[in-house]
Amino acid sequence: GVRVFVKENGVDVNRLAVSISSKYANAVNRNRFKRRIKEVVRGLETELNLDILVEGSANAPELKLIEIENILTRHPLL
């Protein structure tokens, strides 16, 4: 699963943090997950400046790009 935390920030840019434990995936799969998250966030259009934290767990590395996009866009601020 993926947990998403979003909060308005006081700066002029969006900030992204991605976290996934080495317990759930090796380095290759963790980096692939991070690249997919970055690609989805790049495509989001928000009027607000946000801090976004994405935490991945056991099945997160196997998620497809469209599944990640669906999870992120379900958040009320995104």
mmCIF file of C-alpha atoms in Angstrom:
data_model
loop_
_atom_site.group_PDB
_atom_site.id
_atom_site.type_symbol
_atom_site.label_atom_id
_atom_site.label_comp_id
_atom_site.label_asym_id
_atom_site.label_seq_id
_atom_site.Cartn_x
_atom_site.Cartn_y
_atom_site.Cartn_z
ATOM 1 C CA GLY A 1 0.000 0.000 0.000
ATOM 2 C CA VAL A 2 0.869 3.644 -0.280
ATOM 3 C CA ARG A 3 0.191 6.356 2.281
ATOM 4 C CA VAL A 4 0.070 9.984 1.148
ATOM 5 C CA PHE A 5 0.416 13.005 3.416
ATOM 6 C CA VAL A 6 -0.100 16.508 2.023
ATOM 7 C CA LYS A 7 0.224 19.866 3.733
ATOM 8 C CA GLU A 8 0.363 23.443 2.509
ATOM 9 C CA ASN A 9 3.785 25.032 2.852
ATOM 10 C CA GLY A 10 4.879 28.642 3.103
ATOM 11 C CA VAL A 11 7.405 28.572 0.252
ATOM 12 C CA ASP A 12 6.926 29.173 -3.467
ATOM 13 C CA VAL A 13 7.503 25.585 -4.625
ATOM 14 C CA ASN A 14 6.047 22.118 -4.167
ATOM 15 C CA ARG A 15 8.259 19.719 -2.215
ATOM 16 C CA LEU A 16 8.194 15.930 -2.460
ATOM 17 C CA ALA A 17 9.541 13.255 -0.127
ATOM 18 C CA VAL A 18 9.350 9.551 -0.970
ATOM 19 C CA SER A 19 10.054 6.861 1.600
ATOM 20 C CA ILE A 20 10.144 3.084 1.217
ATOM 21 C CA SER A 21 11.926 0.687 3.540
ATOM 22 C CA SER A 22 14.625 -1.696 2.343
ATOM 23 C CA LYS A 23 12.609 -4.338 4.182
ATOM 24 C CA TYR A 24 10.031 -4.204 1.357
ATOM 25 C CA ALA A 25 12.190 -3.976 -1.763
ATOM 26 C CA ASN A 26 15.757 -4.033 -2.993
ATOM 27 C CA ALA A 27 17.491 -0.881 -4.236
ATOM 28 C CA VAL A 28 16.422 -1.332 -7.864
ATOM 29 C CA ASN A 29 12.740 -1.654 -6.997
ATOM 30 C CA ARG A 30 12.843 1.173 -4.437
ATOM 31 C CA ASN A 31 14.358 3.521 -7.024
ATOM 32 C CA ARG A 32 11.809 2.442 -9.661
ATOM 33 C CA PHE A 33 9.019 3.228 -7.173
ATOM 34 C CA LYS A 34 10.550 6.658 -6.469
ATOM 35 C CA ARG A 35 10.832 7.440 -10.200
ATOM 36 C CA ARG A 36 7.181 6.516 -10.736
ATOM 37 C CA ILE A 37 6.080 8.738 -7.840
ATOM 38 C CA LYS A 38 8.121 11.676 -9.196
ATOM 39 C CA GLU A 39 6.615 11.236 -12.660
ATOM 40 C CA VAL A 40 3.058 11.262 -11.320
ATOM 41 C CA VAL A 41 3.684 14.309 -9.099
ATOM 42 C CA ARG A 42 5.237 16.180 -12.038
ATOM 43 C CA GLY A 43 1.940 15.746 -13.905
ATOM 44 C CA LEU A 44 -0.228 17.087 -11.067
ATOM 45 C CA GLU A 45 -1.493 20.629 -11.417
ATOM 46 C CA THR A 46 -2.128 22.377 -8.117
ATOM 47 C CA GLU A 47 -2.758 26.027 -7.328
ATOM 48 C CA LEU A 48 -1.355 25.613 -3.817
ATOM 49 C CA ASN A 49 2.267 25.121 -2.821
ATOM 50 C CA LEU A 50 2.388 21.773 -1.076
ATOM 51 C CA ASP A 51 4.649 19.463 0.894
ATOM 52 C CA ILE A 52 3.922 15.906 -0.244
ATOM 53 C CA LEU A 53 5.132 12.810 1.616
ATOM 54 C CA VAL A 54 4.612 9.393 0.037
ATOM 55 C CA GLU A 55 5.315 6.270 2.100
ATOM 56 C CA GLY A 56 5.465 2.917 0.386
ATOM 57 C CA SER A 57 4.926 -0.445 2.068
ATOM 58 C CA ALA A 58 5.034 -4.123 1.107
ATOM 59 C CA ASN A 59 3.266 -4.157 -2.272
ATOM 60 C CA ALA A 60 4.210 -0.601 -3.317
ATOM 61 C CA PRO A 61 7.084 -1.572 -5.670
ATOM 62 C CA GLU A 62 4.718 -3.640 -7.835
ATOM 63 C CA LEU A 63 2.227 -0.783 -8.393
ATOM 64 C CA LYS A 64 1.831 0.418 -11.945
ATOM 65 C CA LEU A 65 2.032 4.101 -12.871
ATOM 66 C CA ILE A 66 -1.736 4.437 -13.353
ATOM 67 C CA GLU A 67 -2.408 2.829 -9.949
ATOM 68 C CA ILE A 68 -0.049 5.293 -8.252
ATOM 69 C CA GLU A 69 -1.744 8.173 -10.067
ATOM 70 C CA ASN A 70 -5.169 6.983 -8.861
ATOM 71 C CA ILE A 71 -3.934 6.780 -5.258
ATOM 72 C CA LEU A 72 -2.372 10.257 -5.323
ATOM 73 C CA THR A 73 -5.290 12.011 -7.015
ATOM 74 C CA ARG A 74 -7.718 10.622 -4.404
ATOM 75 C CA HIS A 75 -6.183 12.949 -1.820
ATOM 76 C CA PRO A 76 -8.436 16.013 -1.335
ATOM 77 C CA LEU A 77 -5.632 18.584 -1.745
ATOM 78 C CA LEU A 78 -4.282 17.064 -4.979
#
